[in-house]
Coordinates of C-alpha atoms in Angstrom, one line a residue:
Chain A
M1 CA -31.2 -33.0 -6.8
N2 CA -30.3 -33.9 -10.4
K3 CA -27.0 -35.6 -10.3
A4 CA -26.1 -34.4 -13.8
L5 CA -26.0 -30.9 -12.4
H6 CA -22.9 -31.8 -10.4
L7 CA -20.7 -32.9 -13.3
V8 CA -17.5 -31.0 -13.6
P9 CA -18.0 -28.3 -16.2
P10 CA -15.7 -28.6 -19.3
A11 CA -12.3 -27.4 -18.2
E12 CA -11.9 -23.7 -18.9
P13 CA -8.7 -22.7 -20.6
G14 CA -6.1 -22.3 -17.9
L15 CA -8.1 -24.1 -15.3
S16 CA -6.9 -27.5 -14.0
R17 CA -9.4 -30.2 -13.5
Y18 CA -9.6 -29.7 -9.8
A19 CA -9.9 -25.9 -10.2
S20 CA -12.9 -26.4 -12.4
L21 CA -14.3 -28.8 -9.9
A22 CA -13.7 -26.2 -7.1
Q23 CA -15.7 -23.7 -9.2
A24 CA -18.6 -26.2 -9.5
L25 CA -18.6 -26.7 -5.8
R26 CA -18.4 -23.0 -5.2
A27 CA -21.5 -22.6 -7.4
R28 CA -23.4 -25.0 -5.2
V29 CA -22.4 -23.0 -2.1
I30 CA -23.4 -19.7 -3.7
A31 CA -26.7 -21.2 -4.9
G32 CA -27.4 -21.8 -1.2
E33 CA -27.4 -25.6 -1.3
W34 CA -25.3 -25.6 1.8
S35 CA -25.7 -22.5 4.0
P36 CA -22.9 -20.8 5.9
G37 CA -21.8 -22.9 8.9
S38 CA -23.3 -26.1 7.6
A39 CA -21.4 -29.3 6.9
L40 CA -20.6 -30.5 3.4
P41 CA -21.3 -34.1 2.5
A42 CA -18.4 -36.6 2.9
E43 CA -15.6 -36.3 0.4
S44 CA -16.5 -39.7 -1.0
Q45 CA -20.1 -38.8 -1.6
L46 CA -19.1 -35.5 -3.3
A47 CA -16.6 -37.4 -5.5
T48 CA -19.4 -39.8 -6.5
E49 CA -21.8 -36.9 -7.2
H50 CA -19.3 -35.2 -9.4
S51 CA -17.9 -38.4 -11.0
V52 CA -14.3 -37.7 -10.1
A53 CA -11.6 -39.6 -8.2
L54 CA -11.4 -39.0 -4.5
G55 CA -7.9 -37.5 -4.9
T56 CA -9.3 -34.9 -7.4
M57 CA -12.1 -34.0 -5.0
R58 CA -9.7 -33.6 -2.1
R59 CA -7.5 -31.2 -4.1
A60 CA -10.6 -29.2 -5.1
L61 CA -11.6 -29.0 -1.4
E62 CA -8.1 -27.9 -0.5
L63 CA -8.3 -25.1 -3.0
L64 CA -11.7 -23.9 -1.6
A65 CA -10.2 -24.0 1.9
E66 CA -7.2 -21.9 0.7
Q67 CA -9.7 -19.5 -0.8
G68 CA -11.5 -19.3 2.5
F69 CA -14.8 -20.7 1.1
I70 CA -14.8 -23.7 3.4
E71 CA -13.0 -24.7 6.5
R72 CA -11.9 -28.2 7.4
I73 CA -12.1 -28.9 11.1
H74 CA -10.0 -31.9 12.1
G75 CA -12.1 -34.8 13.2
K76 CA -15.3 -33.0 12.5
G77 CA -15.6 -32.5 8.8
T78 CA -15.8 -29.8 6.2
F79 CA -18.0 -26.7 6.7
V80 CA -19.1 -23.7 4.7
R81 CA -17.3 -20.7 6.2
Q82 CA -19.5 -18.7 8.5
G83 CA -18.2 -15.5 7.2
L84 CA -15.5 -13.3 8.8
S85 CA -15.1 -13.7 12.5
G86 CA -11.7 -11.9 12.9
A87 CA -12.3 -8.8 10.9
T88 CA -11.8 -6.5 13.8
M89 CA -10.6 -3.0 13.1
L90 CA -8.6 -3.4 16.3
R91 CA -6.0 -5.2 14.3
F92 CA -4.9 -1.7 13.2
F93 CA -4.9 0.0 16.5
R94 CA -3.4 -0.4 20.0
F95 CA -5.2 1.4 22.8
D96 CA -4.3 1.5 26.4
S97 CA -7.4 -0.3 27.4
G98 CA -5.8 -3.7 26.8
T99 CA -6.5 -6.8 24.9
G100 CA -9.4 -8.9 23.9
E101 CA -12.1 -6.4 24.9
V102 CA -14.9 -6.1 22.4
P103 CA -15.5 -2.3 21.9
V104 CA -18.9 -1.0 22.9
S105 CA -20.9 0.1 19.9
R106 CA -23.0 3.3 20.0
I107 CA -25.0 4.2 16.9
L108 CA -25.0 8.0 16.8
Q109 CA -27.0 8.4 13.6
R110 CA -29.0 6.1 11.3
S111 CA -30.6 7.4 8.1
R112 CA -31.8 6.4 4.7
V113 CA -30.0 8.5 2.1
N114 CA -29.5 8.4 -1.6
A115 CA -26.1 6.9 -2.3
P116 CA -23.5 9.5 -3.4
A117 CA -21.6 8.6 -6.5
A118 CA -18.5 7.5 -4.7
V119 CA -20.5 5.2 -2.4
S120 CA -22.6 3.7 -5.2
R121 CA -19.5 2.9 -7.2
V122 CA -18.0 0.9 -4.4
L123 CA -21.4 -0.8 -3.6
G124 CA -22.0 -1.5 -7.3
I125 CA -25.5 0.1 -7.2
G126 CA -26.9 3.0 -9.2
T127 CA -26.1 6.6 -8.0
G128 CA -28.9 7.8 -5.9
E129 CA -30.2 4.4 -4.9
P130 CA -31.2 4.2 -1.3
V131 CA -28.7 3.1 1.3
L132 CA -28.6 2.9 5.0
R133 CA -26.0 5.3 6.5
L134 CA -24.8 4.9 10.0
H135 CA -22.5 6.9 12.2
R136 CA -21.1 4.8 14.9
L137 CA -18.8 5.3 17.8
R138 CA -16.8 2.5 19.4
L139 CA -15.7 2.8 23.0
M140 CA -13.1 0.9 25.0
G141 CA -12.9 1.3 28.7
G142 CA -15.5 4.0 28.4
Q143 CA -13.3 6.0 26.1
P144 CA -14.4 6.8 22.5
R145 CA -11.7 5.2 20.3
L146 CA -13.0 4.8 16.8
F147 CA -15.5 6.8 14.7
E148 CA -17.1 5.0 11.8
E149 CA -19.3 5.9 8.9
L150 CA -21.1 2.9 7.2
W151 CA -23.1 2.7 4.0
L152 CA -25.3 -0.4 3.5
P153 CA -27.4 -1.2 0.5
L154 CA -31.0 -0.8 1.6
D155 CA -32.3 -3.8 -0.4
L156 CA -30.3 -6.1 1.8
F157 CA -30.6 -4.2 5.1
E158 CA -34.2 -2.8 5.1
P159 CA -35.1 -4.7 8.4
L160 CA -32.3 -2.8 10.2
A161 CA -33.5 0.6 9.0
E162 CA -36.4 1.0 11.5
D163 CA -35.9 -1.3 14.4
D164 CA -35.0 -0.5 18.0
L165 CA -31.3 0.4 18.0
S166 CA -31.0 -0.7 21.7
T167 CA -31.3 -4.3 20.4
W168 CA -28.2 -4.0 18.2
D169 CA -25.1 -5.9 19.1
D170 CA -21.6 -4.5 19.6
L171 CA -20.3 -6.6 16.7
L172 CA -22.2 -6.0 13.4
Y173 CA -21.2 -9.0 11.2
P174 CA -22.7 -11.7 13.4
M175 CA -25.8 -9.5 13.7
F176 CA -26.0 -9.0 10.0
A177 CA -25.8 -12.8 9.5
R178 CA -28.6 -13.4 12.1
R179 CA -30.9 -10.6 11.3
V180 CA -30.7 -10.1 7.5
Q181 CA -28.7 -13.2 6.4
V182 CA -25.9 -11.1 5.0
H183 CA -22.7 -13.1 5.5
V184 CA -19.5 -11.0 5.2
H185 CA -17.0 -13.3 3.7
R186 CA -14.1 -11.1 2.7
A187 CA -13.0 -7.5 3.2
L188 CA -10.5 -5.1 1.7
D189 CA -9.1 -2.6 4.1
D190 CA -7.4 0.4 2.6
I191 CA -5.3 2.2 5.2
G192 CA -4.2 5.8 5.0
F193 CA -3.5 8.8 7.2
A194 CA -5.6 11.9 7.4
Q195 CA -6.7 14.6 9.7
L196 CA -9.9 14.6 11.7
S197 CA -12.6 17.1 10.7
A198 CA -14.1 19.2 13.6
S199 CA -17.1 16.9 14.0
Q200 CA -15.1 13.6 13.7
A201 CA -12.7 15.0 16.3
R202 CA -15.4 16.0 18.6
H203 CA -16.8 12.5 18.7
L204 CA -13.3 11.1 19.6
G205 CA -12.6 13.8 22.2
L206 CA -9.6 15.0 20.1
P207 CA -8.8 18.5 18.7
A208 CA -9.9 19.3 15.1
G209 CA -7.1 18.5 12.6
H210 CA -5.6 15.8 14.9
P211 CA -3.8 13.1 12.7
C212 CA -5.9 10.0 12.3
A213 CA -5.4 6.6 10.7
Q214 CA -8.3 6.0 8.3
V215 CA -9.4 2.6 7.1
Q216 CA -11.7 2.3 4.2
R217 CA -13.3 -1.1 4.2
S218 CA -15.3 -2.7 1.4
A219 CA -16.9 -6.0 2.6
Y220 CA -18.1 -8.8 0.3
D221 CA -20.5 -11.7 0.6
L222 CA -20.0 -15.2 -0.8
T223 CA -21.2 -14.1 -4.2
G224 CA -18.7 -11.4 -4.4
R225 CA -21.2 -8.6 -3.9
C226 CA -20.0 -5.6 -1.9
V227 CA -22.4 -5.4 1.0
E228 CA -20.8 -2.7 3.1
L229 CA -18.6 0.4 2.8
R230 CA -17.1 1.6 6.0
I231 CA -14.7 4.3 6.9
T232 CA -13.1 4.0 10.3
R233 CA -11.0 6.7 11.9
G234 CA -8.9 6.6 15.0
D235 CA -6.0 8.5 16.6
A236 CA -3.0 8.0 14.3
H237 CA -0.7 7.6 17.4
A238 CA -2.6 4.5 18.3
F239 CA -2.2 3.0 14.8
H240 CA 0.0 0.0 14.6
Y241 CA 0.2 -2.8 12.1
T242 CA 2.7 -5.6 11.3
V243 CA 3.3 -7.1 7.9
N244 CA 5.2 -10.4 7.4
I245 CA 7.0 -10.4 4.1
T246 CA 8.2 -13.7 2.6
Chain B
M1 CA 27.6 -37.4 1.4
N2 CA 26.6 -40.1 3.8
K3 CA 23.1 -41.3 2.8
A4 CA 22.2 -42.1 6.4
L5 CA 22.4 -38.3 7.1
H6 CA 19.3 -37.9 5.0
L7 CA 17.0 -40.3 6.8
V8 CA 13.9 -38.7 8.2
P9 CA 14.6 -37.9 11.9
P10 CA 12.2 -39.6 14.3
A11 CA 8.9 -37.7 14.2
E12 CA 8.8 -35.0 16.9
P13 CA 5.6 -34.9 18.9
G14 CA 3.0 -33.0 16.9
L15 CA 5.0 -33.2 13.6
S16 CA 3.6 -35.3 10.8
R17 CA 5.9 -37.5 8.8
Y18 CA 6.2 -35.1 5.9
A19 CA 6.7 -32.1 8.3
S20 CA 9.7 -34.0 9.9
L21 CA 10.9 -34.7 6.4
A22 CA 10.5 -31.0 5.5
Q23 CA 12.7 -30.1 8.6
A24 CA 15.4 -32.5 7.4
L25 CA 15.4 -30.9 3.9
R26 CA 15.5 -27.4 5.5
A27 CA 18.5 -28.5 7.5
R28 CA 20.3 -29.5 4.2
V29 CA 19.5 -26.0 2.8
I30 CA 20.7 -24.2 5.9
A31 CA 23.8 -26.3 6.0
G32 CA 24.6 -24.9 2.5
E33 CA 24.3 -28.1 0.6
W34 CA 22.2 -26.2 -2.0
S35 CA 22.9 -22.5 -2.2
P36 CA 20.2 -19.9 -2.8
G37 CA 19.0 -19.9 -6.4
S38 CA 20.3 -23.4 -7.1
A39 CA 18.1 -26.3 -8.2
L40 CA 17.2 -29.2 -5.9
P41 CA 17.7 -32.7 -7.1
A42 CA 14.7 -34.4 -8.7
E43 CA 11.9 -35.4 -6.3
S44 CA 12.5 -39.1 -7.1
Q45 CA 16.1 -38.8 -6.1
L46 CA 15.3 -36.9 -2.9
A47 CA 12.7 -39.6 -2.1
T48 CA 15.3 -42.3 -2.5
E49 CA 17.9 -40.4 -0.5
H50 CA 15.5 -40.0 2.4
S51 CA 13.9 -43.5 2.0
V52 CA 10.4 -42.2 1.7
A53 CA 7.6 -42.6 -0.8
L54 CA 7.4 -40.1 -3.6
G55 CA 4.1 -38.7 -2.3
T56 CA 5.5 -38.0 1.1
M57 CA 8.5 -36.2 -0.5
R58 CA 6.0 -34.1 -2.6
R59 CA 4.0 -33.1 0.5
A60 CA 7.2 -32.1 2.3
L61 CA 8.3 -30.0 -0.7
E62 CA 4.9 -28.4 -0.9
L63 CA 5.3 -27.4 2.8
L64 CA 8.7 -25.9 2.2
A65 CA 7.3 -24.0 -0.8
E66 CA 4.4 -22.6 1.4
Q67 CA 7.0 -21.6 4.0
G68 CA 8.9 -19.7 1.2
F69 CA 12.0 -21.9 1.5
I70 CA 11.9 -23.2 -2.0
E71 CA 10.0 -22.2 -5.1
R72 CA 8.7 -24.6 -7.7
I73 CA 9.0 -23.2 -11.2
H74 CA 6.6 -25.0 -13.6
G75 CA 8.6 -27.0 -16.2
K76 CA 11.9 -26.0 -14.7
G77 CA 12.2 -27.7 -11.3
T78 CA 12.5 -26.8 -7.7
F79 CA 14.9 -24.1 -6.5
V80 CA 16.1 -22.7 -3.2
R81 CA 14.6 -19.3 -2.8
Q82 CA 17.0 -16.5 -3.8
G83 CA 15.8 -14.4 -0.9
L84 CA 13.3 -11.5 -1.0
S85 CA 12.9 -9.8 -4.3
G86 CA 9.7 -7.9 -3.6
A87 CA 10.5 -6.4 -0.2
T88 CA 10.2 -2.8 -1.4
M89 CA 9.2 -0.2 1.1
L90 CA 7.2 1.4 -1.7
R91 CA 4.5 -1.1 -0.9
F92 CA 3.6 1.3 1.9
F93 CA 3.8 4.6 0.0
R94 CA 2.3 6.2 -3.0
F95 CA 4.3 9.1 -4.5
D96 CA 3.4 11.2 -7.5
S97 CA 6.5 10.1 -9.3
G98 CA 4.6 7.1 -10.7
T99 CA 5.0 3.3 -10.7
G100 CA 7.8 0.8 -11.1
E101 CA 10.6 3.3 -10.7
V102 CA 13.4 2.0 -8.4
P103 CA 14.2 4.8 -6.0
V104 CA 17.7 6.2 -6.2
S105 CA 19.7 5.4 -3.1
R106 CA 22.0 8.0 -1.5
I107 CA 24.1 6.9 1.5
L108 CA 24.4 10.0 3.7
Q109 CA 26.4 8.5 6.4
R110 CA 28.2 5.2 7.1
S111 CA 29.8 4.5 10.5
R112 CA 30.9 1.7 12.7
V113 CA 29.2 2.1 16.0
N114 CA 28.6 0.1 19.1
A115 CA 25.1 -1.4 19.1
P116 CA 22.7 0.4 21.4
A117 CA 20.7 -1.9 23.6
A118 CA 17.5 -1.7 21.5
V119 CA 19.4 -2.5 18.4
S120 CA 21.4 -5.4 19.8
R121 CA 18.2 -6.9 21.2
V122 CA 16.6 -7.0 17.7
L123 CA 19.8 -8.2 16.0
G124 CA 20.4 -10.8 18.7
I125 CA 23.9 -9.6 19.5
G126 CA 25.5 -8.4 22.7
T127 CA 25.0 -4.7 23.7
G128 CA 27.9 -2.7 22.4
E129 CA 29.0 -5.1 19.8
P130 CA 30.1 -3.4 16.6
V131 CA 27.5 -2.7 13.9
L132 CA 27.5 -0.8 10.7
R133 CA 25.1 2.1 10.8
L134 CA 23.8 3.7 7.6
H135 CA 21.8 6.8 7.0
R136 CA 20.2 6.6 3.6
L137 CA 18.0 8.8 1.5
R138 CA 15.8 7.4 -1.3
L139 CA 14.8 9.7 -4.1
M140 CA 12.1 9.4 -6.8
G141 CA 12.0 11.7 -9.7
G142 CA 14.8 13.6 -8.0
Q143 CA 12.7 14.2 -4.9
P144 CA 13.8 12.8 -1.5
R145 CA 11.0 10.5 -0.4
L146 CA 12.2 8.1 2.3
F147 CA 14.8 8.6 5.0
E148 CA 16.2 5.4 6.4
E149 CA 18.5 4.3 9.3
L150 CA 20.0 0.9 9.1
W151 CA 21.9 -1.3 11.5
L152 CA 23.9 -4.3 10.2
P153 CA 25.9 -6.7 12.3
L154 CA 29.5 -6.0 11.4
D155 CA 30.6 -9.7 11.5
L156 CA 28.5 -10.2 8.4
F157 CA 28.9 -6.8 6.7
E158 CA 32.6 -6.0 7.3
P159 CA 33.4 -5.8 3.5
L160 CA 30.8 -3.0 3.1
A161 CA 32.2 -0.9 5.9
E162 CA 35.1 0.6 4.0
D163 CA 34.5 0.2 0.3
D164 CA 33.7 2.9 -2.3
L165 CA 30.1 4.0 -1.7
S166 CA 29.8 5.0 -5.3
T167 CA 29.9 1.3 -6.3
W168 CA 26.7 0.6 -4.2
D169 CA 23.5 -0.3 -5.9
D170 CA 20.1 1.4 -5.4
L171 CA 18.7 -1.9 -4.1
L172 CA 20.5 -3.3 -1.1
Y173 CA 19.3 -6.9 -0.8
P174 CA 20.7 -8.1 -4.2
M175 CA 23.9 -6.3 -3.3
F176 CA 24.1 -7.9 0.1
A177 CA 23.6 -11.3 -1.6
R178 CA 26.4 -10.7 -4.2
R179 CA 28.9 -8.8 -2.0
V180 CA 28.6 -10.5 1.4
Q181 CA 26.5 -13.6 0.7
V182 CA 23.8 -12.4 3.1
H183 CA 20.4 -13.5 1.7
V184 CA 17.4 -11.8 3.2
H185 CA 14.7 -14.4 3.3
R186 CA 11.9 -12.9 5.4
A187 CA 11.1 -9.6 6.9
L188 CA 8.8 -8.2 9.5
D189 CA 7.6 -4.7 9.0
D190 CA 6.1 -2.9 11.9
I191 CA 4.1 0.2 10.8
G192 CA 3.4 3.1 13.0
F193 CA 2.8 6.8 12.9
A194 CA 5.2 9.4 14.2
Q195 CA 6.4 12.9 13.6
L196 CA 9.7 13.8 11.9
S197 CA 12.5 15.2 14.0
A198 CA 14.2 18.3 12.7
S199 CA 17.0 16.4 11.1
Q200 CA 14.8 13.7 9.6
A201 CA 12.5 16.4 8.2
R202 CA 15.4 18.4 6.7
H203 CA 16.5 15.4 4.7
L204 CA 13.0 15.0 3.3
G205 CA 12.4 18.7 2.7
L206 CA 9.5 18.7 5.1
P207 CA 8.9 20.9 8.2
A208 CA 10.0 19.5 11.6
G209 CA 7.1 17.8 13.3
H210 CA 5.5 16.8 10.0
P211 CA 3.5 13.5 10.4
C212 CA 5.3 10.5 9.0
A213 CA 4.7 6.8 8.6
Q214 CA 7.4 4.8 10.2
V215 CA 8.3 1.3 9.2
Q216 CA 10.5 -0.7 11.5
R217 CA 11.8 -3.7 9.6
S218 CA 13.7 -6.7 11.0
A219 CA 15.1 -8.9 8.2
Y220 CA 16.1 -12.5 8.6
D221 CA 18.3 -14.9 6.6
L222 CA 17.6 -18.6 5.9
T223 CA 18.8 -19.7 9.3
G224 CA 16.4 -17.3 11.1
R225 CA 19.2 -14.9 12.1
C226 CA 18.2 -11.2 12.1
V227 CA 20.7 -9.6 9.7
E228 CA 19.2 -6.1 9.4
L229 CA 17.3 -3.6 11.4
R230 CA 15.9 -0.7 9.4
I231 CA 13.7 2.2 10.2
T232 CA 12.1 3.9 7.2
R233 CA 10.3 7.2 7.4
G234 CA 8.2 8.9 4.8
D235 CA 5.4 11.6 4.6
A236 CA 2.3 10.2 6.3
H237 CA 0.1 11.6 3.6
A238 CA 1.8 9.4 1.1
F239 CA 1.3 6.3 3.2
H240 CA -1.2 3.8 1.7
Y241 CA -1.6 0.1 2.4
T242 CA -4.3 -2.4 1.5
V243 CA -5.1 -5.5 3.6
N244 CA -7.1 -8.4 2.2
I245 CA -9.1 -10.0 5.1
T246 CA -10.5 -13.5 4.5

């Protein structure tokens, strides 16, 4: 690769030298030079490639680690983040069935639909563009606990539109990474309370109108593209979340 | 002050040199050597006092800043954190009455009571020890929006047990700092869902049994002592919270 490509871009107004450098490194990750999970070259080599002092490179790498782009594993090196591993919706709920259990996933419905306006706005695609819509139930200890609606842009998820659903995993993000190379890197969860519609309630074995906690998630890949819109609903009485304020 | 007091304590197992140093600095803050809001001496002076290199002192100060003990204000220096300024319960709710408005506080009831077991456990005091219990309504645009129950350890809050309630501020934490030198430094907010009792509902102008979001807060001072237990309830339909997951 042309070494000149790796020079630090001229400092943007308001960006320190190491922040500009971090941007340049991020561009290399996004361009796919190092794939998620792979190791970055040694700090000294990166510093040489970008013609900066080792200390500057270290600060830039620290910044990328804070931003969740890379992770530094003590004694092993620096790696491009694999994508979210701990994005479980269970952070918002406490069910009887105990801890650590991965909910069983049951896809109730899969269809290609034209994105409604609200969905296309979040996904950043044109209204009416094709998306993959999923209805999904998640069970713990055999009990249905969460009902989910997902919208996935079809240009990224086409291979998952027709395949055998029995091959699907209980956790979607690792499967997205493996099957369609979509790495979810960041998610925004908007939490509110609502009431279950008759059909939502039926899936969860609750009466229509029962209070539910509702989590609207938008999930983003490394480039900042929204790759998933998901609405998760579960019994409001099982909702529980702790915020540490400093 | 005896300079020997400021030597870095022998490194504890698992603590790096700068983490030990951070502990030593924290001890000076807790001991009251620098009060909340006051400036710390220059880094170079602190480094001399503790007989460490400037770089080590800087890392220790960075750690304390990350932990929220101090804040570094560009061009001004390093200060002991004043305590929480942005701990508003409104982070969890969205009411019509718009943004930025500080809710009006109305103390409905103030009494000295013996701490029930659950309260004393959270406050870390003996069961039955005296606490100040408050019932408080918070209004926005003239509408009652949040109903709060607070329990405060009486040994810290005695001066607020008998004074004229009309002199109280709408925001409690700045008043706690000014009136009784209690600085809330950190808070844990446990969010759940419940239904309003008849009396809670009456205060909020809602029907009994109406769904509510319920925030149980435990608030801590610099030394880690729990100085407040508070339960805040508001209309579940006004609850809204966003979590950024990376």
